Every structure is written in C-alpha cells, then in structure tokens.
Short mmCIF file of C-alpha atoms and ligand atoms in Angstrom, two decimals:
data_model
loop_
_atom_site.label_atom_id
_atom_site.label_comp_id
_atom_site.label_asym_id
_atom_site.label_seq_id
_atom_site.Cartn_x
_atom_site.Cartn_y
_atom_site.Cartn_z
CA MET A 26 10.98 -10.63 -11.46
CA SER A 27 12.37 -7.40 -9.84
CA GLU A 28 16.06 -7.53 -9.19
CA THR A 29 15.83 -4.86 -6.41
CA LYS A 30 18.45 -5.78 -3.69
CA THR A 31 17.02 -6.60 -0.32
CA ALA A 32 18.66 -6.46 3.03
CA ILE A 33 17.85 -10.02 3.72
CA THR A 34 19.06 -12.85 1.59
CA PRO A 35 17.52 -15.27 0.79
CA ARG A 36 14.10 -13.61 0.40
CA ARG A 37 11.01 -15.11 1.85
CA GLU A 38 9.90 -16.78 -1.17
CA GLU A 39 13.24 -18.28 -2.04
CA ASP A 40 13.90 -20.10 1.32
CA PHE A 41 11.47 -19.21 4.14
CA PRO A 42 13.26 -21.21 6.97
CA GLU A 43 16.76 -19.58 6.12
CA TRP A 44 15.21 -16.27 5.54
CA TYR A 45 13.66 -16.53 9.09
CA GLN A 46 17.14 -17.16 10.63
CA GLN A 47 18.72 -14.37 8.77
CA VAL A 48 15.96 -11.85 10.04
CA VAL A 49 16.66 -12.97 13.72
CA ARG A 50 20.36 -12.32 12.95
CA ALA A 51 20.01 -9.09 11.10
CA ALA A 52 17.55 -7.71 13.67
CA ASP A 53 20.03 -8.52 16.46
CA MET A 54 17.18 -10.23 18.48
CA ALA A 55 18.83 -13.59 19.49
CA GLU A 56 21.62 -16.07 18.91
CA ASN A 57 22.14 -19.65 19.48
CA SER A 58 24.14 -20.53 22.58
CA ASP A 59 26.84 -23.15 23.27
CA VAL A 60 24.09 -25.26 24.94
CA ARG A 61 22.22 -26.74 21.95
CA GLY A 62 18.65 -25.65 21.73
CA CYS A 63 19.13 -22.78 24.09
CA MET A 64 19.09 -19.22 22.99
CA VAL A 65 20.52 -15.96 24.08
CA ILE A 66 18.00 -13.32 23.83
CA LYS A 67 19.69 -10.00 23.07
CA PRO A 68 18.50 -6.62 24.23
CA TRP A 69 16.23 -5.78 21.23
CA GLY A 70 14.67 -9.25 21.31
CA TYR A 71 14.26 -9.00 25.13
CA GLY A 72 12.87 -5.47 24.81
CA LEU A 73 10.10 -6.95 22.57
CA TRP A 74 9.35 -9.68 25.09
CA GLU A 75 9.19 -7.00 27.96
CA GLN A 76 6.55 -5.18 25.94
CA ILE A 77 4.57 -8.45 25.42
CA GLN A 78 4.98 -9.24 29.18
CA ARG A 79 3.85 -5.73 30.25
CA HIS A 80 0.71 -5.70 28.23
CA LEU A 81 -0.37 -9.15 28.95
CA ASP A 82 0.27 -8.78 32.46
CA ALA A 83 -1.90 -5.80 32.73
CA MET A 84 -4.68 -7.82 30.89
CA PHE A 85 -4.23 -10.69 33.35
CA LYS A 86 -4.61 -8.40 36.26
CA ALA A 87 -7.67 -6.71 34.78
CA THR A 88 -9.22 -10.23 34.76
CA GLY A 89 -8.62 -10.90 38.43
CA HIS A 90 -5.33 -12.70 38.47
CA LYS A 91 -2.34 -12.21 40.60
CA ASN A 92 1.30 -13.20 40.02
CA ALA A 93 3.20 -15.78 42.03
CA TYR A 94 6.19 -17.87 41.69
CA PHE A 95 6.75 -21.64 42.08
CA PRO A 96 9.89 -23.85 42.13
CA LEU A 97 11.91 -24.81 38.96
CA PHE A 98 12.28 -28.31 40.18
CA ILE A 99 9.45 -30.98 40.29
CA PRO A 100 9.76 -34.17 42.20
CA LEU A 101 9.58 -36.93 39.67
CA SER A 102 6.76 -38.62 41.83
CA TYR A 103 4.66 -35.42 41.21
CA MET A 104 4.73 -35.88 37.55
CA GLU A 105 3.33 -39.38 37.82
CA LYS A 106 0.24 -38.25 39.67
CA GLU A 107 -1.52 -37.64 36.26
CA ALA A 108 -1.02 -40.56 33.85
CA ALA A 109 -1.66 -38.69 30.56
CA HIS A 110 0.48 -35.83 31.70
CA VAL A 111 3.67 -37.80 32.54
CA GLU A 112 3.28 -39.69 29.28
CA GLY A 113 2.99 -36.57 27.29
CA PHE A 114 6.01 -34.98 28.66
CA ALA A 115 8.36 -37.95 29.47
CA LYS A 116 10.23 -37.74 26.28
CA GLU A 117 11.36 -34.26 26.82
CA CYS A 118 12.26 -33.95 30.36
CA ALA A 119 15.58 -32.68 31.75
CA VAL A 120 16.22 -34.41 35.02
CA VAL A 121 18.45 -33.51 37.89
CA THR A 122 19.95 -36.50 39.60
CA HIS A 123 22.89 -35.16 41.63
CA HIS A 124 23.50 -32.21 44.03
CA ARG A 125 27.27 -32.10 44.15
CA LEU A 126 30.38 -32.23 41.94
CA GLU A 127 33.67 -33.84 42.65
CA VAL A 128 36.96 -34.54 40.90
CA GLY A 129 37.11 -37.98 39.49
CA ALA A 130 40.03 -40.30 39.02
CA ASP A 131 40.72 -38.77 35.62
CA GLY A 132 41.15 -35.32 37.19
CA LYS A 133 37.89 -33.96 35.61
CA MET A 134 34.80 -32.83 37.42
CA ARG A 135 31.86 -35.16 37.54
CA PRO A 136 28.49 -35.57 39.60
CA ALA A 137 29.54 -37.07 42.87
CA PRO A 138 28.20 -40.62 43.17
CA SER A 139 27.72 -40.24 46.87
CA ALA A 140 25.60 -37.10 46.14
CA GLU A 141 22.77 -38.79 44.04
CA LEU A 142 19.41 -37.62 44.99
CA THR A 143 17.08 -40.09 46.48
CA GLU A 144 14.28 -38.82 44.29
CA PRO A 145 15.25 -37.26 40.89
CA LEU A 146 13.95 -33.66 40.17
CA VAL A 147 12.44 -32.83 36.81
CA VAL A 148 13.23 -29.33 35.55
CA ARG A 149 9.64 -28.03 35.00
CA PRO A 150 8.32 -28.56 31.44
CA THR A 151 5.09 -26.92 32.78
CA SER A 152 3.98 -26.49 36.40
CA GLU A 153 0.56 -28.19 36.73
CA THR A 154 1.77 -30.91 39.15
CA ILE A 155 3.87 -28.66 41.47
CA ILE A 156 1.25 -25.88 41.56
CA GLY A 157 -1.44 -28.54 42.14
CA ALA A 158 0.40 -29.96 45.10
CA THR A 159 0.61 -26.48 46.54
CA TYR A 160 -2.99 -25.62 45.95
CA ALA A 161 -4.04 -28.90 47.78
CA LYS A 162 -2.59 -27.22 50.86
CA TRP A 163 -4.16 -23.99 50.24
CA VAL A 164 -7.70 -25.15 49.64
CA GLN A 165 -9.91 -26.52 52.43
CA SER A 166 -13.37 -24.95 51.77
CA TYR A 167 -15.39 -23.49 48.89
CA ARG A 168 -14.40 -19.96 50.56
CA ASP A 169 -10.81 -20.57 49.35
CA LEU A 170 -11.91 -20.70 45.86
CA PRO A 171 -11.30 -19.50 43.11
CA ILE A 172 -7.57 -19.33 43.10
CA LEU A 173 -6.48 -17.07 40.09
CA ILE A 174 -2.69 -17.08 39.72
CA ASN A 175 -0.29 -16.47 36.97
CA GLN A 176 3.60 -17.20 36.84
CA TRP A 177 6.15 -15.62 34.67
CA ALA A 178 8.91 -18.23 34.36
CA ASN A 179 11.32 -20.33 32.14
CA VAL A 180 10.56 -23.88 31.34
CA VAL A 181 12.60 -26.76 29.71
CA ARG A 182 11.37 -29.16 27.06
CA TRP A 183 14.30 -31.06 25.50
CA GLU A 184 14.07 -30.28 21.80
CA MET A 185 15.61 -32.56 19.15
CA ARG A 186 15.11 -29.97 16.37
CA PRO A 187 15.33 -26.58 17.97
CA ARG A 188 14.72 -23.34 16.12
CA VAL A 189 15.33 -20.00 17.67
CA PHE A 190 12.20 -18.62 19.39
CA LEU A 191 9.84 -21.22 17.80
CA ARG A 192 11.28 -24.30 19.48
CA THR A 193 13.87 -24.05 22.04
CA ALA A 194 14.81 -26.33 24.75
CA GLU A 195 14.45 -23.51 27.44
CA PHE A 196 12.04 -20.86 26.77
CA LEU A 197 10.25 -18.03 28.69
CA TRP A 198 6.55 -18.01 29.25
CA GLN A 199 3.72 -17.28 31.43
CA GLU A 200 1.47 -19.98 32.81
CA GLY A 201 -1.85 -19.25 34.48
CA HIS A 202 -3.19 -21.91 36.92
CA THR A 203 -6.58 -21.44 38.42
CA ALA A 204 -8.84 -23.60 40.73
CA HIS A 205 -12.62 -23.27 40.89
CA GLU A 206 -15.70 -24.60 42.72
CA THR A 207 -17.56 -25.67 39.61
CA ALA A 208 -17.04 -27.06 36.11
CA ARG A 209 -18.86 -24.05 34.73
CA GLU A 210 -16.69 -21.54 36.40
CA ALA A 211 -13.59 -23.25 35.26
CA MET A 212 -14.78 -23.56 31.65
CA GLU A 213 -15.68 -19.69 31.80
CA GLU A 214 -12.21 -19.08 32.81
CA THR A 215 -10.67 -21.26 30.19
CA GLU A 216 -12.60 -19.40 27.58
CA ARG A 217 -12.07 -15.93 29.14
CA MET A 218 -8.28 -16.32 28.95
CA LEU A 219 -8.46 -17.66 25.31
CA ARG A 220 -10.22 -14.40 24.51
CA VAL A 221 -7.54 -12.32 26.21
CA TYR A 222 -4.95 -14.03 24.03
CA GLU A 223 -7.05 -13.56 20.98
CA THR A 224 -7.42 -9.76 21.69
CA PHE A 225 -3.78 -9.37 22.57
CA ALA A 226 -2.73 -11.01 19.21
CA ARG A 227 -5.16 -8.79 17.33
CA GLU A 228 -4.75 -5.50 19.01
CA TYR A 229 -0.95 -5.65 20.06
CA LEU A 230 0.71 -8.03 17.76
CA ALA A 231 -1.53 -7.13 14.76
CA VAL A 232 -1.90 -10.82 13.99
CA PRO A 233 -5.34 -12.12 13.17
CA VAL A 234 -6.03 -15.56 14.74
CA TYR A 235 -8.65 -18.11 14.61
CA ALA A 236 -9.96 -19.18 18.09
CA GLY A 237 -11.43 -22.61 18.84
CA GLU A 238 -10.90 -26.03 20.25
CA LYS A 239 -8.28 -28.58 19.61
CA SER A 240 -9.16 -32.05 18.36
CA GLU A 241 -8.33 -34.89 20.82
CA SER A 242 -4.99 -35.68 19.22
CA GLU A 243 -3.71 -32.19 19.67
CA ARG A 244 -4.97 -31.85 23.25
CA PHE A 245 -2.60 -30.92 26.22
CA PRO A 246 -1.49 -34.06 28.00
CA GLY A 247 -3.98 -34.36 31.04
CA ALA A 248 -6.57 -31.81 29.81
CA ASP A 249 -10.25 -32.51 29.23
CA GLN A 250 -10.31 -29.85 26.52
CA THR A 251 -7.75 -27.54 24.95
CA PHE A 252 -8.48 -24.29 23.26
CA CYS A 253 -6.10 -22.30 21.11
CA ILE A 254 -5.40 -19.39 18.86
CA GLU A 255 -3.99 -20.10 15.47
CA ALA A 256 -2.27 -17.57 13.17
CA MET A 257 -1.06 -17.96 9.66
CA VAL A 258 2.48 -16.86 8.83
CA GLN A 259 3.93 -15.88 5.58
CA ASP A 260 4.68 -19.28 4.24
CA ARG A 261 1.07 -20.07 4.81
CA LYS A 262 1.59 -22.58 7.65
CA ALA A 263 -0.19 -22.25 10.96
CA ILE A 264 1.33 -21.43 14.12
CA GLN A 265 -0.19 -22.15 17.57
CA ALA A 266 0.16 -18.81 19.31
CA GLY A 267 -1.47 -19.50 22.68
CA THR A 268 -3.44 -22.28 24.54
CA SER A 269 -5.95 -22.46 27.37
CA HIS A 270 -6.78 -25.74 28.89
CA PHE A 271 -9.90 -27.03 30.74
CA LEU A 272 -8.37 -29.61 33.03
CA GLY A 273 -11.46 -30.86 34.59
CA GLN A 274 -10.80 -32.65 37.89
CA ASN A 275 -7.87 -34.57 36.45
CA PHE A 276 -5.09 -32.68 38.21
CA ALA A 277 -7.20 -31.93 41.18
CA LYS A 278 -7.67 -35.70 41.80
CA GLY A 279 -3.91 -36.42 41.15
CA SER A 280 -2.85 -33.67 43.46
CA GLY A 281 -5.64 -33.89 46.05
CA ILE A 282 -7.17 -30.47 45.72
CA LYS A 283 -10.26 -31.01 47.62
CA PHE A 284 -12.75 -28.76 49.44
CA GLN A 285 -15.79 -28.74 51.53
CA SER A 286 -18.54 -27.66 49.31
CA ARG A 287 -21.53 -25.20 50.36
CA GLU A 288 -23.52 -28.40 50.98
CA GLY A 289 -20.88 -29.62 53.33
CA ARG A 290 -19.68 -32.38 50.95
CA GLU A 291 -15.96 -33.06 50.07
CA GLU A 292 -15.43 -32.39 46.41
CA TYR A 293 -12.59 -32.11 44.02
CA ALA A 294 -11.79 -28.66 42.48
CA TRP A 295 -11.96 -27.85 38.78
CA THR A 296 -8.82 -26.53 37.35
CA THR A 297 -7.50 -24.64 34.26
CA SER A 298 -4.15 -23.61 32.82
CA TRP A 299 -3.23 -21.20 30.06
CA GLY A 300 -0.03 -20.05 28.46
CA VAL A 301 1.85 -18.04 25.81
CA SER A 302 5.70 -18.01 25.35
CA THR A 303 8.69 -16.51 23.50
CA ARG A 304 7.17 -18.34 20.54
CA LEU A 305 5.06 -15.26 20.18
CA ILE A 306 8.22 -13.43 18.95
CA GLY A 307 8.72 -16.12 16.42
CA THR A 308 5.16 -15.67 15.32
CA LEU A 309 5.59 -11.94 15.06
CA ILE A 310 8.65 -12.38 12.90
CA MET A 311 6.97 -14.87 10.57
CA ALA A 312 3.89 -12.84 10.40
CA HIS A 313 5.19 -9.40 9.74
CA ALA A 314 8.90 -9.26 8.79
CA ASP A 315 9.85 -8.63 5.14
CA ASP A 316 12.80 -9.00 2.83
CA ASP A 317 14.49 -6.08 4.34
CA GLY A 318 14.24 -7.55 8.04
CA MET A 319 12.00 -7.22 11.11
CA VAL A 320 8.86 -5.24 11.12
CA ILE A 321 7.56 -4.62 14.66
CA PRO A 322 3.97 -3.50 15.50
CA PRO A 323 4.20 -0.22 17.25
CA ARG A 324 2.24 -1.35 20.36
CA VAL A 325 4.95 -3.98 21.23
CA ALA A 326 8.08 -2.18 19.78
CA PRO A 327 10.90 -1.78 22.33
CA THR A 328 11.42 1.80 20.81
CA HIS A 329 8.67 3.59 18.72
CA VAL A 330 10.95 6.15 16.99
CA VAL A 331 14.60 6.29 16.18
CA ILE A 332 16.01 9.68 15.41
CA LEU A 333 19.12 9.68 13.20
CA PRO A 334 21.07 12.93 13.16
CA VAL A 335 22.93 13.47 9.85
CA THR A 336 26.13 15.23 10.65
CA PRO A 337 28.50 15.15 7.75
CA LYS A 338 30.38 18.32 8.76
CA PRO A 339 31.71 19.22 12.27
CA ASP A 340 30.52 22.92 11.97
CA THR A 341 26.83 21.93 11.79
CA ARG A 342 27.11 18.78 14.23
CA GLU A 343 26.16 20.71 17.33
CA ALA A 344 23.11 22.41 15.86
CA VAL A 345 21.80 19.06 14.44
CA LEU A 346 22.31 17.15 17.65
CA THR A 347 20.60 20.00 19.66
CA ALA A 348 17.65 19.92 17.25
CA ALA A 349 17.51 16.01 17.61
CA GLU A 350 17.45 15.96 21.33
CA LYS A 351 14.84 18.80 21.32
CA LEU A 352 12.64 16.70 19.12
CA ALA A 353 13.20 13.54 21.28
CA ALA A 354 12.08 15.44 24.25
CA GLU A 355 8.87 16.74 22.51
CA LEU A 356 8.21 13.18 21.26
CA ARG A 357 8.59 11.63 24.80
CA ALA A 358 5.90 14.06 25.93
CA GLN A 359 3.44 12.50 23.45
CA ARG A 360 1.28 9.52 24.21
CA PHE A 361 0.46 6.40 22.38
CA HIS A 362 -2.31 4.33 23.82
CA GLY A 363 -1.76 6.02 27.08
CA ASP A 364 2.06 5.39 27.32
CA PRO A 365 4.77 7.92 26.55
CA VAL A 366 6.24 7.64 22.98
CA THR A 367 9.64 6.02 23.27
CA VAL A 368 12.58 7.37 21.40
CA GLU A 369 16.11 6.57 20.74
CA VAL A 370 18.59 9.21 19.33
CA ASP A 371 21.24 7.20 17.47
CA THR A 372 24.43 9.42 17.84
CA ARG A 373 26.91 6.70 17.04
CA ASP A 374 29.75 7.67 14.91
CA LEU A 375 28.56 5.68 11.73
CA GLY A 376 27.50 6.61 8.28
CA GLY A 377 23.77 7.73 8.07
CA GLY A 378 23.06 4.96 5.45
CA ILE A 379 24.54 2.30 7.71
CA LYS A 380 22.47 3.35 10.70
CA SER A 381 19.34 3.79 8.83
CA TRP A 382 19.54 0.22 7.44
CA GLU A 383 20.40 -1.10 10.86
CA TRP A 384 17.13 0.35 12.18
CA ILE A 385 15.15 -0.90 9.13
CA LYS A 386 16.51 -4.49 9.79
CA LYS A 387 15.58 -4.19 13.45
CA GLY A 388 11.90 -3.18 12.43
CA ALA A 389 11.81 0.08 14.45
CA PRO A 390 8.39 1.49 13.54
CA VAL A 391 9.46 5.03 12.66
CA ARG A 392 12.74 6.65 11.64
CA ILE A 393 13.25 10.42 11.73
CA ALA A 394 16.37 11.81 9.86
CA ILE A 395 17.53 15.36 10.83
CA GLY A 396 20.48 16.95 8.80
CA PRO A 397 21.79 20.40 8.36
CA ARG A 398 19.60 20.96 5.14
CA ASP A 399 16.47 19.73 7.12
CA LEU A 400 17.43 22.35 9.74
CA ALA A 401 17.77 25.15 7.30
CA GLN A 402 14.31 24.20 5.74
CA GLY A 403 12.73 23.80 9.24
CA SER A 404 11.64 20.18 8.55
CA VAL A 405 12.59 16.51 9.27
CA MET A 406 12.26 13.36 7.08
CA VAL A 407 9.89 10.82 8.45
CA SER A 408 9.97 7.10 7.42
CA ARG A 409 7.67 4.26 8.28
CA ARG A 410 8.78 0.71 8.53
CA ASP A 411 5.65 -0.59 6.84
CA ARG A 412 6.56 1.29 3.62
CA GLY A 413 9.55 1.03 1.31
CA PRO A 414 13.10 1.58 2.76
CA LYS A 415 13.65 4.67 0.56
CA GLU A 416 10.35 6.39 1.26
CA ALA A 417 10.37 9.38 3.47
CA GLU A 418 7.99 12.31 4.08
CA ALA A 419 9.16 15.91 4.85
CA VAL A 420 7.24 17.08 7.90
CA PRO A 421 7.62 20.66 9.40
CA MET A 422 9.86 20.41 12.62
CA ALA A 423 7.28 22.11 14.65
CA GLU A 424 4.44 19.58 13.80
CA ALA A 425 6.55 16.51 13.89
CA ALA A 426 6.21 15.32 17.43
CA ALA A 427 2.33 15.83 17.56
CA LYS A 428 1.97 13.80 14.30
CA ILE A 429 3.84 10.72 15.50
CA PRO A 430 1.11 9.10 17.54
CA GLU A 431 -1.19 8.91 14.51
CA VAL A 432 1.63 7.67 12.45
CA LEU A 433 2.30 4.90 14.88
CA GLN A 434 -1.42 3.89 14.83
CA SER A 435 -1.58 4.05 11.18
CA ILE A 436 1.41 1.60 11.05
CA GLN A 437 -0.29 -0.61 13.59
CA ASP A 438 -3.53 -0.79 11.63
CA ALA A 439 -1.74 -1.29 8.25
CA LEU A 440 0.16 -4.29 9.66
CA TYR A 441 -3.05 -5.92 10.73
CA ALA A 442 -4.83 -5.18 7.65
CA ARG A 443 -1.95 -6.75 5.62
CA ALA A 444 -1.81 -9.86 7.75
CA LEU A 445 -5.59 -10.27 7.64
CA ALA A 446 -5.63 -9.87 3.87
CA TYR A 447 -2.85 -12.41 3.40
CA ARG A 448 -4.66 -14.90 5.74
CA ASP A 449 -8.03 -14.54 3.89
CA GLU A 450 -6.49 -14.78 0.57
CA HIS A 451 -4.98 -18.22 1.48
CA THR A 452 -7.91 -19.56 3.32
CA ARG A 453 -10.24 -21.73 1.17
CA CYS A 454 -13.28 -23.71 1.58
CA ILE A 455 -12.47 -27.20 0.19
CA ASP A 456 -15.08 -29.93 -0.22
CA SER A 457 -13.40 -32.69 -2.18
CA ARG A 458 -10.54 -34.88 -0.97
CA GLU A 459 -8.81 -34.39 -4.45
CA GLU A 460 -8.71 -30.75 -4.23
CA PHE A 461 -7.72 -30.92 -0.53
CA VAL A 462 -4.63 -33.11 -1.42
CA SER A 463 -3.71 -30.84 -4.31
CA PHE A 464 -3.98 -27.68 -2.14
CA PHE A 465 -1.38 -29.14 0.26
CA THR A 466 0.91 -30.75 -2.26
CA ALA A 467 4.12 -28.79 -3.08
CA LYS A 468 4.65 -30.19 -6.59
CA ASN A 469 1.32 -28.65 -7.67
CA SER A 470 2.69 -25.30 -6.82
CA ALA A 471 4.84 -22.85 -8.80
CA LYS A 472 6.62 -22.00 -5.54
CA PRO A 473 7.02 -25.23 -3.56
CA GLU A 474 8.36 -23.24 -0.53
CA ILE A 475 5.20 -21.37 -0.34
CA HIS A 476 1.94 -23.06 -0.96
CA GLY A 477 -1.29 -24.25 0.64
CA GLY A 478 -2.78 -22.16 3.40
CA PHE A 479 -5.75 -22.88 5.68
CA ALA A 480 -8.34 -25.18 4.27
CA ARG A 481 -11.82 -24.86 5.76
CA SER A 482 -13.19 -28.35 5.29
CA HIS A 483 -15.80 -30.64 6.82
CA TRP A 484 -14.68 -33.33 9.42
CA CYS A 485 -16.78 -36.13 10.68
CA GLY A 486 -15.05 -36.05 14.09
CA ALA A 487 -13.04 -39.22 13.81
CA GLY A 488 -9.48 -39.43 14.86
CA LYS A 489 -8.84 -42.03 12.14
CA CYS A 490 -9.44 -39.30 9.35
CA GLU A 491 -7.19 -36.89 11.05
CA GLU A 492 -4.52 -39.53 11.38
CA VAL A 493 -4.65 -40.48 7.68
CA ILE A 494 -4.19 -36.90 6.54
CA LYS A 495 -1.48 -36.21 9.02
CA GLU A 496 0.49 -39.14 7.61
CA ASP A 497 -0.14 -38.44 3.88
CA LEU A 498 0.19 -34.64 3.96
CA LYS A 499 1.55 -33.63 7.31
CA VAL A 500 -1.58 -31.47 7.60
CA THR A 501 -3.50 -31.40 10.95
CA ILE A 502 -6.70 -29.87 12.19
CA ARG A 503 -5.53 -26.54 13.72
CA CYS A 504 -8.85 -25.75 15.51
CA ILE A 505 -12.42 -26.38 15.58
CA PRO A 506 -13.63 -22.74 15.52
CA PHE A 507 -15.99 -21.28 17.96
CA ASP A 508 -17.84 -19.17 15.52
CA ALA A 509 -18.23 -21.55 12.60
CA PRO A 510 -21.85 -21.74 11.49
CA GLN A 511 -23.59 -25.20 11.68
CA GLU A 512 -23.64 -26.44 8.17
CA GLU A 513 -24.43 -29.78 6.63
CA GLY A 514 -21.57 -31.41 4.79
CA ALA A 515 -19.48 -34.47 4.23
CA CYS A 516 -16.08 -35.17 5.89
CA VAL A 517 -13.37 -34.25 3.43
CA VAL A 518 -11.52 -37.54 4.19
CA CYS A 519 -14.19 -40.27 4.56
CA GLY A 520 -17.41 -38.59 3.25
CA ALA A 521 -19.26 -39.24 6.47
CA LYS A 522 -21.78 -36.70 7.69
CA SER A 523 -20.40 -33.55 9.30
CA GLY A 524 -22.10 -30.52 10.76
CA LYS A 525 -19.17 -28.13 10.86
CA ARG A 526 -16.05 -26.94 8.96
CA VAL A 527 -12.74 -27.06 10.81
CA TYR A 528 -9.32 -25.34 9.98
CA TRP A 529 -6.70 -27.69 8.37
CA ALA A 530 -3.09 -26.65 7.82
CA LYS A 531 0.55 -27.51 7.93
CA SER A 532 1.92 -26.08 11.13
CA TYR A 533 5.06 -25.26 13.22
ZN1 ZN B 622 -14.19 -38.71 8.31
#
C-alpha cells in the first residue's frame, strides 16, 4: 500500500463516515451548530447551493413553473387531512405551542402559560397540506388548471441521528406543487420533473443516477406513486438524490381542491409534488471528493478558477499581482456554458503551499499559479482538481484564458466518466439468494467498510420479500427502473416468478 500522505485523514477506505465529516470541515463548507441537528452552511458550501439553485430554477422555469412562497407554519388540523401523510411525518414534527415568553417564578424565561395557542402550529416538514388548502381557494374551474408552482424554502424534520448535509433537522430545499385536470397530465408532470432531476444530476453534478419508481414501502406518505433518482457513492451505498410524487386525488380530497370540469361536473384535481434538498451537497461530496478533500464539478462550482500569485520577494510582488489581475480579467471575459468564467485571485499573505492546499481541499476546479519565474518565461502553471495535487501544466500566458473553458469541460466530463465507471463496476446482476447475501455481507469482504454495491435482481413484487431482506441485511429496493427490459426470472428472495430486475442496495 502506498504511504503517500493525503490531506484528509482517515482516507475513504479506512473510515468512510469519518472521512466524510473531515472533508466537510477541510473544505470549509459547513459546521454543526449549537442546536443539535442544525447546520451552519458556510460561504463555500452556500455558494455551491446557490449554483445548484440557479441552474435548477432555470430548468423549472423552462418547464413552465413559477416560484411562490407559502407559510412556515402549518395548522395541526391541516396535517390531519391526509391520514397516511400525518402518520408518516408525526414522529419528526417540531410544534409551536406558544406565542409569548414571560419571566417565571425562578427568574428564567419560559413560554407564557396564558399565551398557549388554541391550535398548535407544525413547522413545515413539507408543504402539501398548506399549499393544498391555498389551491382549494384558487381553483374553481378547469380554466384555473394547471397550477405549476415551485417554492424555495427551509423545512424541519426532527432527526435523531443527524449528519451534516445528509440528514439535518432543518434543511434547505425546493418543493414543486402542481394541480391538474386529469390523472394523465399529473402523471406526465411527475415524470417530467423526475427527468429534470436526472438531467441535472448527470449534466451539472456529474453524477449518474438510476431513475425509476419506489416500491410501496418506500413511498412518500400520502402519494399514489413515488419516483426517484438514486446515485451510488464511494462506499457503494445508494443515496436518494431527488423524488417526484404522483399524489393522485388524495391531497385534493383532503384539502378540497375541486373544480367544475369541461362537462360541468364537480371533480377533484390531481396533484403532484417534487423536491431536492441540500442533501445534494452531501451526495456530491460522497460521489466526487477524494483523500485530498472536496472535488466540485465545474458547472456547480462557486468559483471556477483560483489564481495564486507567488510573491516571495517584495521587488517582484507588484509585477506578479498585476499579471494575476490581468489574467483574471481575461478569464472573466471567457464563457463556460454561456456564463462568465468565475475567478478568485487569492492575494492573502500566506505561503503559496498553504494557499494551494486550501483550494485543493475546497475542491476548486482549476488553480493557476503565477510567480516571478513564470513571468520571466511568459507562462503560468495550471492545475486541475481531478488530477494529482502535484501535477501542473505550463501554459503560455497569452493562451491561458482562452484555454480554460475547455479545461473546465474536460474536468466535468472526467468526473462523470469516473463516477459512471465506479457505479458500473459495482453493479452486478445477482440471481441466487446465497450470492445476494454474500454480496451485502461485510465479513466476506477484504474491506468491511466498503463492500457491496447495487444488485440488479429479480423481485416478485411482494412487500414481504422486501421486508425480510431489509431486516437481515439492511438492504432495500432503491428503485424499479423505468428502462429495465422485461425479462423472465425468479425473485431473488422467494423464487416466485418475476418479469423485471430491480436495484437493491444499502442506502443513506
Ligand atoms: Zn419474492
């Protein structure tokens, strides 16, 4: 084994969960707050979220949606309007019961007993019910449909085992909520938005995903059908990166979203909801980061290029800084996928090595070093984050700016190719239960931390078979893929007839 020192310890294969925490810290993306389960998203992490938001928002608008904003608080009685929904979320609701504080007998602040709310308010874990109640007022006729709205917001789901970005009590997300005249239209919308997520994951996050339907046990509480995209990360577990729900008429009936149809009959609308969250950042880290820290795909990087002026001596400092600023200006005039290339010149009074390592750990796609010697030779040193930390290519100063967009694209492509190869290498068709159990059992692996992957195996469709596997191996059906060919086979659990393979994996 190579003893090369890495910037992150432990390394991925030594202790994946701890490596993940260390990457978040080393990249300066977020930290835990004094409120357990809630995170502080720092500028570099938030900059990444802003890029995710910006691109997704454009994709939502291009598919006909508009943004709006609904209240943070949901009256408790609204949650009860859909039975499966309230049951699904009851265990993780934060509830507001008072509206005033007062000084108690012990001299400490406490909620004033006289200020108890007549109806408690739930801090939204998701907004189907409050948005449904609003749509019920907006919709009278088929002419009022469809309603195509998205909301960027925070939500709260009380987490007993929080993990930064992956599972936090409060997280940021977007939730699309649409209402339609017919079941067919609502289903088309559900699928369209899942495809938006799939495209976004592939083209922006450089993360290949499987798209498909969830089995009943993994369905969103209150949905008729849930669709998802599932990614594989570097400990070979699955992570659900986005979901889109066909809600049927369940929420429309609960909230009273009724309309006069074209035939003059009163009918209930068909609704959908779909969302992605700051969990995408966790997905990105686990999919792309390495033993030297974060690796950010250029299309969502807060900064594409970092220029590192090397100024060992005062007499050359001025010339180096001038050259760095000139290159920065030339770079900003370049375009990458239609947007200006973003550049930061790091002029902090720190050693070149320290600065360079900071940006490696943050995962900036490109680093450009300029020193007095480079100036004399008329060149700069270009380093890519997808290559080794010591690798650098000398590029003539005059050509550097024009070359960067293709370097960025090349990094984007390389990250996707690497993630795809990794996933395919660890996805296996498995037909016997014995092999299935062995595939997912740590003790059969040389590296217990990292084993298994995705099993493509037949499933008869029975919830019982899923349950047995979940109990024995903590493995679940991640999705029933859209594009799987019809194929005769036998359920990997019970041997009953099956017409399709599904993806099984351990998951976050
Ligand atoms: Zn079965």
